[in-house]
Amino acid sequence: MSRWDIKPDGVRGVVARTAEIAGKLANQGNSYVGHVESAAGNAGRLAGPCDAGEGLVGLALKAYANHATPELTYIAVRAKKSLQGAVDATAAYVQGDTEMAANTQRTASQAPTPEELGGPKK
C-alpha cells in the first residue's frame, strides 16, 4: 500500500512558482504570434509577372505559425489543468484528513460499550 505525505504549504508554493512561470510563457506566446505576423508581413514579396501578395518566406512563416500555435495553446491549457489538478488533489487530501480526524474524535468521545468495560459476556 502506498503512503501519502502531502505538505499543503509545499504544494501551494510549487503551484505559485509554476503558475508565475506559466504566466510568463503565456505572455511570450502572445508576443510570438505578433512577431511571426510582423516577420511574415515584412519578409518581402514575389516579383515577376504574377502579383503575389506575399513572399515565400512570409508564406513559410505563416504555415509554421499555423502549425505551431495549436501546439503552444495545448501546452498552455495542459499546464493550467495540471496546476488546477494539483490544487484540487491537495484540497481533497486535506479534506480527507479533516474528515478522518473528526471521525476519530467522534468515536473517541462516545460512551464505552459493555464489551469495552469488560461486562458480562453472553
GROMACS .gro file of C-alpha atoms in nm:
model
  122
    1MET     CA    1   0.000   0.000   0.000
    2SER     CA    2   0.137   0.340  -0.089
    3ARG     CA    3   0.164   0.613   0.169
    4TRP     CA    4   0.087   0.974   0.106
    5ASP     CA    5   0.256   1.255   0.292
    6ILE     CA    6   0.149   1.573   0.120
    7LYS     CA    7   0.252   1.905   0.265
    8PRO     CA    8  -0.018   2.153   0.151
    9ASP     CA    9   0.204   2.457   0.208
   10GLY     CA   10   0.474   2.299  -0.008
   11VAL     CA   11   0.222   2.228  -0.283
   12ARG     CA   12   0.095   2.586  -0.267
   13GLY     CA   13   0.450   2.715  -0.303
   14VAL     CA   14   0.528   2.494  -0.601
   15VAL     CA   15   0.197   2.577  -0.770
   16ALA     CA   16   0.252   2.950  -0.717
   17ARG     CA   17   0.603   2.941  -0.865
   18THR     CA   18   0.490   2.723  -1.156
   19ALA     CA   19   0.190   2.948  -1.226
   20GLU     CA   20   0.421   3.250  -1.233
   21ILE     CA   21   0.644   3.083  -1.492
   22ALA     CA   22   0.343   2.962  -1.691
   23GLY     CA   23   0.212   3.320  -1.698
   24LYS     CA   24   0.543   3.440  -1.839
   25LEU     CA   25   0.528   3.168  -2.104
   26ALA     CA   26   0.175   3.275  -2.198
   27ASN     CA   27   0.296   3.634  -2.242
   28GLN     CA   28   0.583   3.512  -2.458
   29GLY     CA   29   0.339   3.304  -2.662
   30ASN     CA   30   0.126   3.610  -2.732
   31SER     CA   31   0.437   3.805  -2.824
   32TYR     CA   32   0.547   3.520  -3.052
   33VAL     CA   33   0.228   3.541  -3.257
   34GLY     CA   34   0.274   3.914  -3.311
   35HIS     CA   35   0.638   3.874  -3.408
   36VAL     CA   36   0.566   3.596  -3.657
   37GLU     CA   37   0.289   3.801  -3.818
   38SER     CA   38   0.522   4.101  -3.841
   39ALA     CA   39   0.806   3.892  -3.984
   40ALA     CA   40   0.574   3.732  -4.238
   41GLY     CA   41   0.444   4.070  -4.350
   42ASN     CA   42   0.793   4.214  -4.386
   43ALA     CA   43   0.968   3.919  -4.546
   44GLY     CA   44   0.943   4.054  -4.898
   45ARG     CA   45   0.719   3.987  -5.192
   46LEU     CA   46   0.746   3.776  -5.501
   47ALA     CA   47   0.831   3.976  -5.809
   48GLY     CA   48   0.750   3.893  -6.163
   49PRO     CA   49   0.453   3.850  -6.389
   50CYS     CA   50   0.237   3.723  -6.102
   51ASP     CA   51   0.105   3.966  -5.847
   52ALA     CA   52   0.166   3.771  -5.528
   53GLY     CA   53   0.077   3.950  -5.209
   54GLU     CA   54   0.339   3.761  -5.008
   55GLY     CA   55   0.682   3.614  -5.048
   56LEU     CA   56   0.788   3.255  -4.995
   57VAL     CA   57   0.946   3.329  -4.658
   58GLY     CA   58   0.628   3.501  -4.539
   59LEU     CA   59   0.416   3.209  -4.655
   60ALA     CA   60   0.651   2.966  -4.481
   61LEU     CA   61   0.636   3.165  -4.157
   62LYS     CA   62   0.258   3.173  -4.167
   63ALA     CA   63   0.244   2.798  -4.236
   64TYR     CA   64   0.476   2.734  -3.942
   65ALA     CA   65   0.273   2.961  -3.713
   66ASN     CA   66  -0.049   2.787  -3.817
   67HIS     CA   67   0.111   2.455  -3.723
   68ALA     CA   68   0.280   2.569  -3.401
   69THR     CA   69   0.004   2.784  -3.249
   70PRO     CA   70  -0.230   2.493  -3.163
   71GLU     CA   71   0.064   2.309  -3.007
   72LEU     CA   72   0.153   2.609  -2.793
   73THR     CA   73  -0.211   2.650  -2.695
   74TYR     CA   74  -0.222   2.283  -2.592
   75ILE     CA   75   0.085   2.327  -2.372
   76ALA     CA   76  -0.066   2.633  -2.200
   77VAL     CA   77  -0.403   2.467  -2.139
   78ARG     CA   78  -0.239   2.145  -2.020
   79ALA     CA   79  -0.019   2.336  -1.776
   80LYS     CA   80  -0.322   2.519  -1.637
   81LYS     CA   81  -0.514   2.193  -1.595
   82SER     CA   82  -0.215   2.027  -1.426
   83LEU     CA   83  -0.182   2.312  -1.178
   84GLN     CA   84  -0.554   2.306  -1.102
   85GLY     CA   85  -0.536   1.928  -1.058
   86ALA     CA   86  -0.258   1.966  -0.801
   87VAL     CA   87  -0.463   2.225  -0.612
   88ASP     CA   88  -0.780   2.012  -0.623
   89ALA     CA   89  -0.598   1.693  -0.519
   90THR     CA   90  -0.435   1.871  -0.227
   91ALA     CA   91  -0.769   2.016  -0.116
   92ALA     CA   92  -0.924   1.667  -0.129
   93TYR     CA   93  -0.630   1.528   0.071
   94VAL     CA   94  -0.672   1.797   0.339
   95GLN     CA   95  -1.050   1.745   0.345
   96GLY     CA   96  -0.995   1.370   0.387
   97ASP     CA   97  -0.758   1.434   0.679
   98THR     CA   98  -1.017   1.665   0.837
   99GLU     CA   99  -1.292   1.405   0.796
  100MET     CA  100  -1.074   1.128   0.940
  101ALA     CA  101  -0.981   1.345   1.239
  102ALA     CA  102  -1.348   1.430   1.300
  103ASN     CA  103  -1.450   1.063   1.276
  104THR     CA  104  -1.172   0.961   1.514
  105GLN     CA  105  -1.265   1.233   1.760
  106ARG     CA  106  -1.634   1.140   1.742
  107THR     CA  107  -1.555   0.772   1.802
  108ALA     CA  108  -1.323   0.855   2.091
  109SER     CA  109  -1.587   1.069   2.263
  110GLN     CA  110  -1.858   0.800   2.255
  111ALA     CA  111  -1.952   0.621   2.573
  112PRO     CA  112  -1.780   0.286   2.616
  113THR     CA  113  -1.971  -0.025   2.521
  114PRO     CA  114  -2.034  -0.304   2.773
  115GLU     CA  115  -1.778  -0.516   2.590
  116GLU     CA  116  -1.518  -0.243   2.629
  117LEU     CA  117  -1.596  -0.223   3.001
  118GLY     CA  118  -1.546  -0.597   3.040
  119GLY     CA  119  -1.909  -0.652   3.129
  120PRO     CA  120  -2.088  -0.986   3.132
  121LYS     CA  121  -2.045  -1.194   2.822
  122LYS     CA  122  -2.334  -1.382   2.676
   0.00000   0.00000   0.00000
